[in-house]
Coordinates of C-alpha atoms in Angstrom, one line a residue:
X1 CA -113.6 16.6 -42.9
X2 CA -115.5 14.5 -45.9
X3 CA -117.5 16.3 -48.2
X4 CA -120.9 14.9 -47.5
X5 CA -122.1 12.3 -49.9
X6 CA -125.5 12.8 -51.8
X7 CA -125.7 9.0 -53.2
X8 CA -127.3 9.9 -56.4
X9 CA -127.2 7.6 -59.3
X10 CA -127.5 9.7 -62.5
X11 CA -130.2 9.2 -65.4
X12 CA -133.2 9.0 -67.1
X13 CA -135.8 6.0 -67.0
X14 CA -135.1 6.3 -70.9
X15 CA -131.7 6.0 -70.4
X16 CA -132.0 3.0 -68.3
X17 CA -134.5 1.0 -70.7
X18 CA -132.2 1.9 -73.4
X19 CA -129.1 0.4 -72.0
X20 CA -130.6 -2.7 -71.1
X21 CA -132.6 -3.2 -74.2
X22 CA -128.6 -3.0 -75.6
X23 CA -126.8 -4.8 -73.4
X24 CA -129.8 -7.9 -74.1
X25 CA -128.1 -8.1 -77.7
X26 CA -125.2 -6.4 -77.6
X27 CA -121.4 -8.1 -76.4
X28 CA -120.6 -5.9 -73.3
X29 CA -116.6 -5.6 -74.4
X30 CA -118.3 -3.6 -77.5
X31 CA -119.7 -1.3 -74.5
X32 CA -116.6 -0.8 -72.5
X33 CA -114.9 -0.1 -75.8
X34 CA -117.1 2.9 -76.8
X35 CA -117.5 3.8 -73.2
X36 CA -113.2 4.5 -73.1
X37 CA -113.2 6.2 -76.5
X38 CA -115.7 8.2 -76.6
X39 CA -117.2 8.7 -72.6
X40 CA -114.5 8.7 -70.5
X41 CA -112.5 11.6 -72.0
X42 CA -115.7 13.9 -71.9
X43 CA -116.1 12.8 -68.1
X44 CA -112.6 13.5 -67.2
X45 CA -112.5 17.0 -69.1
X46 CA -115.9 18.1 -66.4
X47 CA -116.1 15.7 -63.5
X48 CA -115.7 17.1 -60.2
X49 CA -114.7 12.9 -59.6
X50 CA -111.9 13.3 -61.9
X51 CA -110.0 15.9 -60.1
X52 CA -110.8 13.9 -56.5
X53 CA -109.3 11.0 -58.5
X54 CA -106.0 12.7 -59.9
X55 CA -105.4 13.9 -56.2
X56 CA -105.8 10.5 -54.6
X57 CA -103.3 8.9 -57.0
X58 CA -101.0 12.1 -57.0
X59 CA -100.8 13.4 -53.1
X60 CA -102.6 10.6 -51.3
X61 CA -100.5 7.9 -53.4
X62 CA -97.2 9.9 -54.2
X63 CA -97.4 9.3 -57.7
X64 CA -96.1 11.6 -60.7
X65 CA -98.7 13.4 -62.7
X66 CA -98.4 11.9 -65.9
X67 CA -98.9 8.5 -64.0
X68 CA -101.7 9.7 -61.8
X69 CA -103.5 11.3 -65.2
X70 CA -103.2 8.0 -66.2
X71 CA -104.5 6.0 -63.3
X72 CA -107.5 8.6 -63.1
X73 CA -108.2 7.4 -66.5
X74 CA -108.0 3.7 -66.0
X75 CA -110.0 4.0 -62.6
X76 CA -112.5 5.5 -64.5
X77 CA -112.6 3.3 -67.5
X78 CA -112.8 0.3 -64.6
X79 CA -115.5 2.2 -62.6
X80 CA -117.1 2.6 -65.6
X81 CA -117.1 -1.4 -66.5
X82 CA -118.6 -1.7 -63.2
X83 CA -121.5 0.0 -63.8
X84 CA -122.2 -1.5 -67.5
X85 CA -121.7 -4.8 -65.4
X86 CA -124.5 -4.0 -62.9
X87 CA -126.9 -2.9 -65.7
X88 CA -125.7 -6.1 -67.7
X89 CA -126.9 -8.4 -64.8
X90 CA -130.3 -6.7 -64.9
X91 CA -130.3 -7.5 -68.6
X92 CA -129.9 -11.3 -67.4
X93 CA -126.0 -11.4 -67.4
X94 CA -124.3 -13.9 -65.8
X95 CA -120.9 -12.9 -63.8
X96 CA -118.5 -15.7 -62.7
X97 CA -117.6 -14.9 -58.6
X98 CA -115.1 -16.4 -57.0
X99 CA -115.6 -16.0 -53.5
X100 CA -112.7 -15.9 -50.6
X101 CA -114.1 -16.5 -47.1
X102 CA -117.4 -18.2 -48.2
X103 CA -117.5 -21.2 -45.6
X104 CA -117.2 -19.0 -42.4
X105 CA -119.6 -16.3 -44.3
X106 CA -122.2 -19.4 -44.6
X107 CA -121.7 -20.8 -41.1
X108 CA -122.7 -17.1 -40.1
X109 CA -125.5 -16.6 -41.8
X110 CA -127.0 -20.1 -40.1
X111 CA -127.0 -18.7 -37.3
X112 CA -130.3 -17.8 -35.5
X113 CA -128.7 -13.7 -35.2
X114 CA -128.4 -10.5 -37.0
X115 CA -125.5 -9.4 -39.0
X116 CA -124.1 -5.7 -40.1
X117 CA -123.0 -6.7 -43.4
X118 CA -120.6 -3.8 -45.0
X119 CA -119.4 -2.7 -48.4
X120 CA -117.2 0.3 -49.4
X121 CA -117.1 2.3 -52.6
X122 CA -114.6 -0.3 -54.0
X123 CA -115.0 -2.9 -56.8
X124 CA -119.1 -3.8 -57.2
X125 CA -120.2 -4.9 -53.8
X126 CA -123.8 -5.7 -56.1
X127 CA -122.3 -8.4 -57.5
X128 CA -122.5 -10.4 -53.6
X129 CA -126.0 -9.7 -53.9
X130 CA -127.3 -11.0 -57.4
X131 CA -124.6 -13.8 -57.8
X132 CA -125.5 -14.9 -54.4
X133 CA -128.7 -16.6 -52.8
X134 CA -128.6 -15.9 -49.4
X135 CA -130.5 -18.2 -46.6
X136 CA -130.7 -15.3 -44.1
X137 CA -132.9 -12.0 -45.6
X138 CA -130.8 -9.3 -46.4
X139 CA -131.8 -5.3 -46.2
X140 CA -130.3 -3.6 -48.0
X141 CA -129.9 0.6 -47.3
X142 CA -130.5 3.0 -50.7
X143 CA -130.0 6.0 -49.9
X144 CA -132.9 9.0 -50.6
X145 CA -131.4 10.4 -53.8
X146 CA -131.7 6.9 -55.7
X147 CA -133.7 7.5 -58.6
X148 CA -137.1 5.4 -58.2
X149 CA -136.7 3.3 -61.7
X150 CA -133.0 2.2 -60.6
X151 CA -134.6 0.9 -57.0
X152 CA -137.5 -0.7 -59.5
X153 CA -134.7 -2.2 -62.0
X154 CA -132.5 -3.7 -58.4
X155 CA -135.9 -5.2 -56.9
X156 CA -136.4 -7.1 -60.3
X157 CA -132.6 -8.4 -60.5
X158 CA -132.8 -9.2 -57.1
X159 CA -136.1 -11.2 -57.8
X160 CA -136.2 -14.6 -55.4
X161 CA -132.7 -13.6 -53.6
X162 CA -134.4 -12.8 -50.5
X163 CA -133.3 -9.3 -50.6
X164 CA -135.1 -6.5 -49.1
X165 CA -134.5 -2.6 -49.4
X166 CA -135.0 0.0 -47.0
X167 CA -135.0 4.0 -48.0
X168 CA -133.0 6.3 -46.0
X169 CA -133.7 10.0 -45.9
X170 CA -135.5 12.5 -44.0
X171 CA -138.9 11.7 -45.2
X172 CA -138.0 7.7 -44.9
X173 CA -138.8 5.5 -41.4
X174 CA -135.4 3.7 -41.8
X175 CA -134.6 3.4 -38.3
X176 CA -137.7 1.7 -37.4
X177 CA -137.4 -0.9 -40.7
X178 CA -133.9 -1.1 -39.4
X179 CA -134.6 -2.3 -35.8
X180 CA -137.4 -4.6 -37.0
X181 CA -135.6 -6.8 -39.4
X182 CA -132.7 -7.0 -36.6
X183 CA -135.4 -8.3 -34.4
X184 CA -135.9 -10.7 -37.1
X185 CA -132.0 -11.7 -36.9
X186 CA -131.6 -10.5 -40.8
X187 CA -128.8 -8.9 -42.6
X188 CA -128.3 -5.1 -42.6
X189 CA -126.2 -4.4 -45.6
X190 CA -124.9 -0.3 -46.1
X191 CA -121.7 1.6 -46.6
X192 CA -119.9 2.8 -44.4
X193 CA -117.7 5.3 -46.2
X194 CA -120.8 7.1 -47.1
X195 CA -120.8 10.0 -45.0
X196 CA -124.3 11.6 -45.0
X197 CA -124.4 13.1 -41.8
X198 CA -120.8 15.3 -41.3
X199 CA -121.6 15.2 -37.2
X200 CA -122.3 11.5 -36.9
X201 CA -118.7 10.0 -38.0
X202 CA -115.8 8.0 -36.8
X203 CA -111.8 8.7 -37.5
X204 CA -109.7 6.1 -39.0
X205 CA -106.8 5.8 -41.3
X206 CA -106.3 5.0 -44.6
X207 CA -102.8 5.2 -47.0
X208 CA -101.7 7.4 -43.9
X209 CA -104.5 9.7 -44.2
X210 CA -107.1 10.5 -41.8
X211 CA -110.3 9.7 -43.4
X212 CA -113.9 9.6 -41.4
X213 CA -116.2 7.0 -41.9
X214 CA -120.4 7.0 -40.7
X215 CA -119.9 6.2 -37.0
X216 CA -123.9 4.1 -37.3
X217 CA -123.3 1.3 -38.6
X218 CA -120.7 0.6 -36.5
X219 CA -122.3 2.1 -33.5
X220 CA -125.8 -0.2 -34.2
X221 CA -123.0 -3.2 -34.0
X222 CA -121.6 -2.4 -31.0
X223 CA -124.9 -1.4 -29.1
X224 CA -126.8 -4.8 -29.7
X225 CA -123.4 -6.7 -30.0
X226 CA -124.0 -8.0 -33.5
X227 CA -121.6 -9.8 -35.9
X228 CA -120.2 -7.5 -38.8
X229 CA -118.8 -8.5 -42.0
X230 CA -117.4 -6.7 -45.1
X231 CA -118.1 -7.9 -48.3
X232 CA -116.2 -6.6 -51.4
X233 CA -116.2 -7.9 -55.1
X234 CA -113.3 -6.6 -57.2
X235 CA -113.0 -7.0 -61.0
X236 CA -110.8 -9.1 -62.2
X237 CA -108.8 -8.7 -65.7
X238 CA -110.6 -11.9 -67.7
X239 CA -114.1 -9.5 -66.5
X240 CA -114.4 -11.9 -64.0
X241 CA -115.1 -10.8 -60.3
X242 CA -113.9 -12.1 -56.2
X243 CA -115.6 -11.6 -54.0
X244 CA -113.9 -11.3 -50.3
X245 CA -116.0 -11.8 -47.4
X246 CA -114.1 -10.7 -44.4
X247 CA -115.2 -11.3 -40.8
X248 CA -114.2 -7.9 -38.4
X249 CA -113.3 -8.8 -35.2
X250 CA -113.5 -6.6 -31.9
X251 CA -113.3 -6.9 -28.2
X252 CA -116.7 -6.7 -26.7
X253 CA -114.8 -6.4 -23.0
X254 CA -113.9 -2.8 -24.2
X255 CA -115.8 0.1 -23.8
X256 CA -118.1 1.1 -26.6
X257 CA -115.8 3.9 -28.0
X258 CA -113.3 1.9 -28.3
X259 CA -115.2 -1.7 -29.7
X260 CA -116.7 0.9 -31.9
X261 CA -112.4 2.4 -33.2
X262 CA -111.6 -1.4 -33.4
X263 CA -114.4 -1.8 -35.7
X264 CA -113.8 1.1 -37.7
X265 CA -110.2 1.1 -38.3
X266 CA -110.5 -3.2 -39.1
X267 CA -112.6 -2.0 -41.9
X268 CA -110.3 0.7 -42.8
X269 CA -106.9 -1.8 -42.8
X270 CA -109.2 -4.1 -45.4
X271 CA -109.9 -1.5 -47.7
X272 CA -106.1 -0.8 -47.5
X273 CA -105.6 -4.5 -48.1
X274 CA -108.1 -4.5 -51.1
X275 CA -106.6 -1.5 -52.8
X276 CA -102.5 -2.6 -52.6
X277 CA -104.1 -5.8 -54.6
X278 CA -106.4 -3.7 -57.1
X279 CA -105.1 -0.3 -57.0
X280 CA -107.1 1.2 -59.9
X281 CA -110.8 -0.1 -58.2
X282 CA -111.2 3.3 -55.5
X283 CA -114.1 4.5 -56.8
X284 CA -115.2 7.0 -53.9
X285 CA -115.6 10.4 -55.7
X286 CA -115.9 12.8 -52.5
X287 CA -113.1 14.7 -50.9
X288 CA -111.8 12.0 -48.8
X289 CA -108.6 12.9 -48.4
X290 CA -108.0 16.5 -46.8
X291 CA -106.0 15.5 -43.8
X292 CA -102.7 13.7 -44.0
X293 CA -101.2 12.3 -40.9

């Protein structure tokens, strides 16, 4: 089974001010230059990630060792682009999206009903929501270990986007927040190959390994019969990003188990999809990947 994710963003308010007082004046390919010299190799010498990584490309992917070291590195490198891209927009960077699946996405969202809107840990699913200006409200779940300035630094980028956030932890009333902006017919955005609670998942399959996903969001679809969709943005080469919104279908004559495996495994078979067309872009640093079929 998974290792349970903690969702933690690392660093300091400092750290944060710093980087986007930089990136304000500074040409981000300067960034992800120093950031592949001089970060990366440090990161990959003590980062529990790294080894998670090498294993992925070497027994989940079948490839050699030298190559896997090697596409460990990129990943990161790409991973970390991603992140100097996210603290780049809240410095007033603009990204050019190109976005696959926008028309029936848009016919969706004016429609007087909620929506389970999901990302995975692939590409920068952030880059939907401050590229974007949604008509319908979107919630978005942050998960209890997000440090307090980072949640201050996403409410300011996300600024007139009409784009809420709701805490989740023990302390936090997420379910109730939850329920009330589906009353609302809003948008509930969240992961769901974030694993918090180990007894609450769903089996699925991914590069012919069995991998469990959080059974919730999938369950909260299939109880009040909502629409889902999963959104994912994917780096390009030029720096520039897609964006692929991608309806996921199920049979709402089944029973609930089984809507709820349809569901599951359709978002499972798009990540699949996503990562034969940008293979270095898994950036999912938990064990994943201890059973093979």
């Amino acid at each position: 089974m998974s290792r349970r994710q903690e969702g933690t963003t690392y660093g300091n308010v400092w750290m944060y001010k710093v980087l986007i007082q930089i990136l304000r004046h500074v040409n981000i390919r300067i960034l992800y230059v120093f950031m592949a010299v001089f970060v990366i190799p440090f990161t990959l010498l003590f980062s529990p990630g790294a080894r998670i990584t090498f294993r992925y490309f070497h027994r989940v992917k079948g490839h050699g060792r030298i190559k896997s070291l090697w596409y460990t590195y990129r990943n990161h490198c790409i991973f970390g682009e991603t992140v100097i891209d996210k603290f780049a927009m809240y410095a007033g960077h603009k990204f050019s999206v190109d976005y696959r699946g926008l028309d029936e996405y848009e016919a969706m969202t004016r429609q007087p009903y909620s929506i389970i809107q999901l990302s995975a840990h692939i590409g920068c699913s952030e880059i939907v929501g401050y590229s974007y200006d949604n008509a319908k409200a979107s919630n978005v779940l942050v998960y209890g270990k997000e440090k307090e300035a980072l949640m201050r630094y996403r409410e300011q980028a996300f600024g007139n986007k009409n784009i809420k956030m709701i805490p989740v932890g023990a302390d936090a009333p997420h379910s109730e927040e939850i329920i009330k902006a589906l009353d609302r017919n809003e948008i509930i955005c969240t992961f769901a190959d974030r694993v918090v609670n180990a007894k609450k998942t769903i089996s699925s399959t991914l590069h012919g390994c069995h991998i469990d996903l959080a059974r919730g969001p999938f369950s909260l679809a299939v109880t009040r019969g909502l629409k889902v969709i999963m959104t994912c943005a994917m780096k390009e080469r030029n720096g520039s990003y897609t964006a692929y919104l991608i309806p996921l279908e199920y049979d709402k004559s089944l029973s609930k188990r089984q809507q709820c495996q349809q569901l599951a495994d359709a978002y499972s078979a798009n990540m699949e999809l996503l990562l034969g067309k940008y293979p270095m872009q898994w950036f999912n640093y938990s064990d994943f990947w201890e059973r093979k079929q």
